[in-house]
């Protein structure tokens, strides 16, 4: 069954509001990656987190990896209409080699 | 950066026919290619992992004889949907990782419609 869970499934925000999506794994991850998929497009790699408690920033995006390496979050500050899309977390389980297990994704819509 | 070219982007076929989808790594060698299926507004479900020169590894519940995967070279992997049925209509997408790169690069996807 699904081993990487992601919430919320949908998020509607007004432009300028913040947005956060959360990812939880039932098992320890060797690393976690985040992808963005625009409507009609394909997933595009955003970032990878490897270390316990790691925090990385990309402009308005902040990514965190939990201390137990079982959860992660993506936070967008002051959303813009260009942020629209579905954000997926994808974990590499310690027992699954190079295979990625994707979360269900969070579909973000931004009202101008 | 790594580029994966996937063709065709869209295909409509009649029920019972077969469709071949190609993924080519343009500027690197892809020893492993992952094939996913994505239904509307849903996540990516891994179907199989293809390794150059060896048999593909299929996920539980994926029919090997229906979804034929060939990875004959380091730059080309193909997925053939045999005897397609309307329930096979979906978005199929390949992915691989170039050496030294962290993230996985995805092809642009193939939207298959079986009528």
PDB file of N, CA and C in Angstrom, chain A residues 2 9-10 33 35 37 41-43 45 48 88 92 98-100 102-104 107, chain B residues 34 36 38 41-46 49 59 91 93 97 102-104 106-108:
ATOM      1  N   UNK A   2       0.210   2.362  -0.067  1.00  0.00           N
ATOM      2  CA  UNK A   2       0.886   3.650  -0.136  1.00  0.00           C
ATOM      3  C   UNK A   2       1.710   3.861   1.112  1.00  0.00           C
ATOM      4  N   UNK A   9      -4.652  17.392   0.042  1.00  0.00           N
ATOM      5  CA  UNK A   9      -4.758  16.979  -1.353  1.00  0.00           C
ATOM      6  C   UNK A   9      -4.933  18.200  -2.253  1.00  0.00           C
ATOM      7  N   UNK A  10      -5.683  19.165  -1.745  1.00  0.00           N
ATOM      8  CA  UNK A  10      -5.913  20.400  -2.488  1.00  0.00           C
ATOM      9  C   UNK A  10      -5.696  21.594  -1.563  1.00  0.00           C
ATOM     10  N   UNK A  33      12.701  13.775  -2.058  1.00  0.00           N
ATOM     11  CA  UNK A  33      12.782  14.739  -3.140  1.00  0.00           C
ATOM     12  C   UNK A  33      11.415  15.401  -3.308  1.00  0.00           C
ATOM     13  N   UNK A  35       8.981  17.512  -6.165  1.00  0.00           N
ATOM     14  CA  UNK A  35       8.770  17.788  -7.573  1.00  0.00           C
ATOM     15  C   UNK A  35       7.552  18.690  -7.740  1.00  0.00           C
ATOM     16  N   UNK A  37       4.610  19.686 -10.670  1.00  0.00           N
ATOM     17  CA  UNK A  37       4.026  19.327 -11.953  1.00  0.00           C
ATOM     18  C   UNK A  37       2.972  20.380 -12.307  1.00  0.00           C
ATOM     19  N   UNK A  41       1.602  19.113 -17.599  1.00  0.00           N
ATOM     20  CA  UNK A  41       3.044  18.921 -17.764  1.00  0.00           C
ATOM     21  C   UNK A  41       3.566  17.693 -17.050  1.00  0.00           C
ATOM     22  N   UNK A  42       4.867  17.608 -16.958  1.00  0.00           N
ATOM     23  CA  UNK A  42       5.494  16.483 -16.292  1.00  0.00           C
ATOM     24  C   UNK A  42       6.196  16.973 -15.026  1.00  0.00           C
ATOM     25  N   UNK A  43       6.460  16.075 -14.098  1.00  0.00           N
ATOM     26  CA  UNK A  43       7.132  16.490 -12.856  1.00  0.00           C
ATOM     27  C   UNK A  43       8.521  17.051 -13.137  1.00  0.00           C
ATOM     28  N   UNK A  45      12.011  18.276 -11.091  1.00  0.00           N
ATOM     29  CA  UNK A  45      12.735  18.164  -9.823  1.00  0.00           C
ATOM     30  C   UNK A  45      12.964  19.544  -9.212  1.00  0.00           C
ATOM     31  N   UNK A  48      16.414  17.924  -3.289  1.00  0.00           N
ATOM     32  CA  UNK A  48      16.573  16.678  -2.543  1.00  0.00           C
ATOM     33  C   UNK A  48      17.088  16.995  -1.149  1.00  0.00           C
ATOM     34  N   UNK A  88       4.641  17.279  -5.471  1.00  0.00           N
ATOM     35  CA  UNK A  88       4.790  15.895  -5.011  1.00  0.00           C
ATOM     36  C   UNK A  88       6.059  15.750  -4.177  1.00  0.00           C
ATOM     37  N   UNK A  92      12.880   8.025  -1.162  1.00  0.00           N
ATOM     38  CA  UNK A  92      13.626   6.808  -1.435  1.00  0.00           C
ATOM     39  C   UNK A  92      13.663   6.029  -0.137  1.00  0.00           C
ATOM     40  N   UNK A  98      16.936   2.411  -5.707  1.00  0.00           N
ATOM     41  CA  UNK A  98      16.815   3.722  -6.340  1.00  0.00           C
ATOM     42  C   UNK A  98      15.373   4.082  -6.681  1.00  0.00           C
ATOM     43  N   UNK A  99      14.423   3.220  -6.356  1.00  0.00           N
ATOM     44  CA  UNK A  99      13.030   3.502  -6.664  1.00  0.00           C
ATOM     45  C   UNK A  99      12.505   4.623  -5.785  1.00  0.00           C
ATOM     46  N   UNK A 100      11.687   5.460  -6.387  1.00  0.00           N
ATOM     47  CA  UNK A 100      11.032   6.529  -5.645  1.00  0.00           C
ATOM     48  C   UNK A 100       9.589   6.150  -5.376  1.00  0.00           C
ATOM     49  N   UNK A 102       6.157   7.991  -4.575  1.00  0.00           N
ATOM     50  CA  UNK A 102       5.570   9.325  -4.604  1.00  0.00           C
ATOM     51  C   UNK A 102       4.406   9.455  -3.633  1.00  0.00           C
ATOM     52  N   UNK A 103       4.314  10.628  -3.038  1.00  0.00           N
ATOM     53  CA  UNK A 103       3.121  10.965  -2.291  1.00  0.00           C
ATOM     54  C   UNK A 103       1.989  11.253  -3.262  1.00  0.00           C
ATOM     55  N   UNK A 104       0.789  11.474  -2.692  1.00  0.00           N
ATOM     56  CA  UNK A 104      -0.376  11.685  -3.551  1.00  0.00           C
ATOM     57  C   UNK A 104      -0.373  13.054  -4.218  1.00  0.00           C
ATOM     58  N   UNK A 107      -2.376  19.687  -4.820  1.00  0.00           N
ATOM     59  CA  UNK A 107      -2.680  20.565  -5.946  1.00  0.00           C
ATOM     60  C   UNK A 107      -2.918  21.972  -5.418  1.00  0.00           C
TER      61      UNK A 107
ATOM     62  N   UNK B  34      12.627   4.300 -15.224  1.00  0.00           N
ATOM     63  CA  UNK B  34      11.409   4.003 -14.475  1.00  0.00           C
ATOM     64  C   UNK B  34      10.197   4.395 -15.316  1.00  0.00           C
ATOM     65  N   UNK B  36       6.134   5.099 -15.241  1.00  0.00           N
ATOM     66  CA  UNK B  36       5.030   5.410 -14.352  1.00  0.00           C
ATOM     67  C   UNK B  36       3.735   5.542 -15.151  1.00  0.00           C
ATOM     68  N   UNK B  38      -0.017   7.629 -14.611  1.00  0.00           N
ATOM     69  CA  UNK B  38      -0.671   8.640 -13.791  1.00  0.00           C
ATOM     70  C   UNK B  38      -2.093   8.867 -14.297  1.00  0.00           C
ATOM     71  N   UNK B  41      -5.445  13.792 -11.837  1.00  0.00           N
ATOM     72  CA  UNK B  41      -5.461  14.291 -10.467  1.00  0.00           C
ATOM     73  C   UNK B  41      -4.982  13.246  -9.449  1.00  0.00           C
ATOM     74  N   UNK B  42      -4.175  12.328  -9.894  1.00  0.00           N
ATOM     75  CA  UNK B  42      -3.629  11.331  -8.982  1.00  0.00           C
ATOM     76  C   UNK B  42      -2.104  11.321  -9.051  1.00  0.00           C
ATOM     77  N   UNK B  43      -1.541  10.525  -8.198  1.00  0.00           N
ATOM     78  CA  UNK B  43      -0.087  10.472  -8.107  1.00  0.00           C
ATOM     79  C   UNK B  43       0.504   9.581  -9.194  1.00  0.00           C
ATOM     80  N   UNK B  44       1.812   9.525  -9.220  1.00  0.00           N
ATOM     81  CA  UNK B  44       2.502   8.661 -10.165  1.00  0.00           C
ATOM     82  C   UNK B  44       2.650   7.276  -9.539  1.00  0.00           C
ATOM     83  N   UNK B  45       2.215   6.289 -10.281  1.00  0.00           N
ATOM     84  CA  UNK B  45       2.329   4.915  -9.806  1.00  0.00           C
ATOM     85  C   UNK B  45       3.397   4.205 -10.626  1.00  0.00           C
ATOM     86  N   UNK B  46       4.413   3.725  -9.954  1.00  0.00           N
ATOM     87  CA  UNK B  46       5.489   3.033 -10.640  1.00  0.00           C
ATOM     88  C   UNK B  46       4.972   1.718 -11.215  1.00  0.00           C
ATOM     89  N   UNK B  49      10.566  -1.066 -13.622  1.00  0.00           N
ATOM     90  CA  UNK B  49      11.912  -0.510 -13.707  1.00  0.00           C
ATOM     91  C   UNK B  49      12.661  -1.288 -14.771  1.00  0.00           C
ATOM     92  N   UNK B  59       6.216  -3.961 -11.006  1.00  0.00           N
ATOM     93  CA  UNK B  59       5.582  -3.813  -9.708  1.00  0.00           C
ATOM     94  C   UNK B  59       4.418  -4.793  -9.601  1.00  0.00           C
ATOM     95  N   UNK B  91      -1.953   8.556 -18.557  1.00  0.00           N
ATOM     96  CA  UNK B  91      -0.743   9.322 -18.845  1.00  0.00           C
ATOM     97  C   UNK B  91       0.438   8.455 -18.440  1.00  0.00           C
ATOM     98  N   UNK B  93       4.547   7.962 -18.223  1.00  0.00           N
ATOM     99  CA  UNK B  93       5.706   8.842 -18.163  1.00  0.00           C
ATOM    100  C   UNK B  93       6.935   8.067 -17.699  1.00  0.00           C
ATOM    101  N   UNK B  97      17.697   8.911 -13.969  1.00  0.00           N
ATOM    102  CA  UNK B  97      18.595   9.814 -13.271  1.00  0.00           C
ATOM    103  C   UNK B  97      19.958   9.765 -13.943  1.00  0.00           C
ATOM    104  N   UNK B 102      21.150  14.623  -8.655  1.00  0.00           N
ATOM    105  CA  UNK B 102      20.343  14.190  -7.528  1.00  0.00           C
ATOM    106  C   UNK B 102      18.951  13.782  -7.954  1.00  0.00           C
ATOM    107  N   UNK B 103      18.298  14.685  -8.637  1.00  0.00           N
ATOM    108  CA  UNK B 103      16.914  14.440  -8.959  1.00  0.00           C
ATOM    109  C   UNK B 103      16.749  13.553 -10.177  1.00  0.00           C
ATOM    110  N   UNK B 104      15.549  13.098 -10.345  1.00  0.00           N
ATOM    111  CA  UNK B 104      15.204  12.269 -11.485  1.00  0.00           C
ATOM    112  C   UNK B 104      14.603  13.157 -12.573  1.00  0.00           C
ATOM    113  N   UNK B 106      12.260  13.569 -15.825  1.00  0.00           N
ATOM    114  CA  UNK B 106      11.105  12.927 -16.415  1.00  0.00           C
ATOM    115  C   UNK B 106      10.975  13.276 -17.886  1.00  0.00           C
ATOM    116  N   UNK B 107      10.450  12.311 -18.638  1.00  0.00           N
ATOM    117  CA  UNK B 107      10.043  12.625 -19.995  1.00  0.00           C
ATOM    118  C   UNK B 107       8.796  13.492 -19.937  1.00  0.00           C
ATOM    119  N   UNK B 108       8.379  13.970 -21.088  1.00  0.00           N
ATOM    120  CA  UNK B 108       7.228  14.878 -21.126  1.00  0.00           C
ATOM    121  C   UNK B 108       5.907  14.137 -21.038  1.00  0.00           C
TER     122      UNK B 108
END
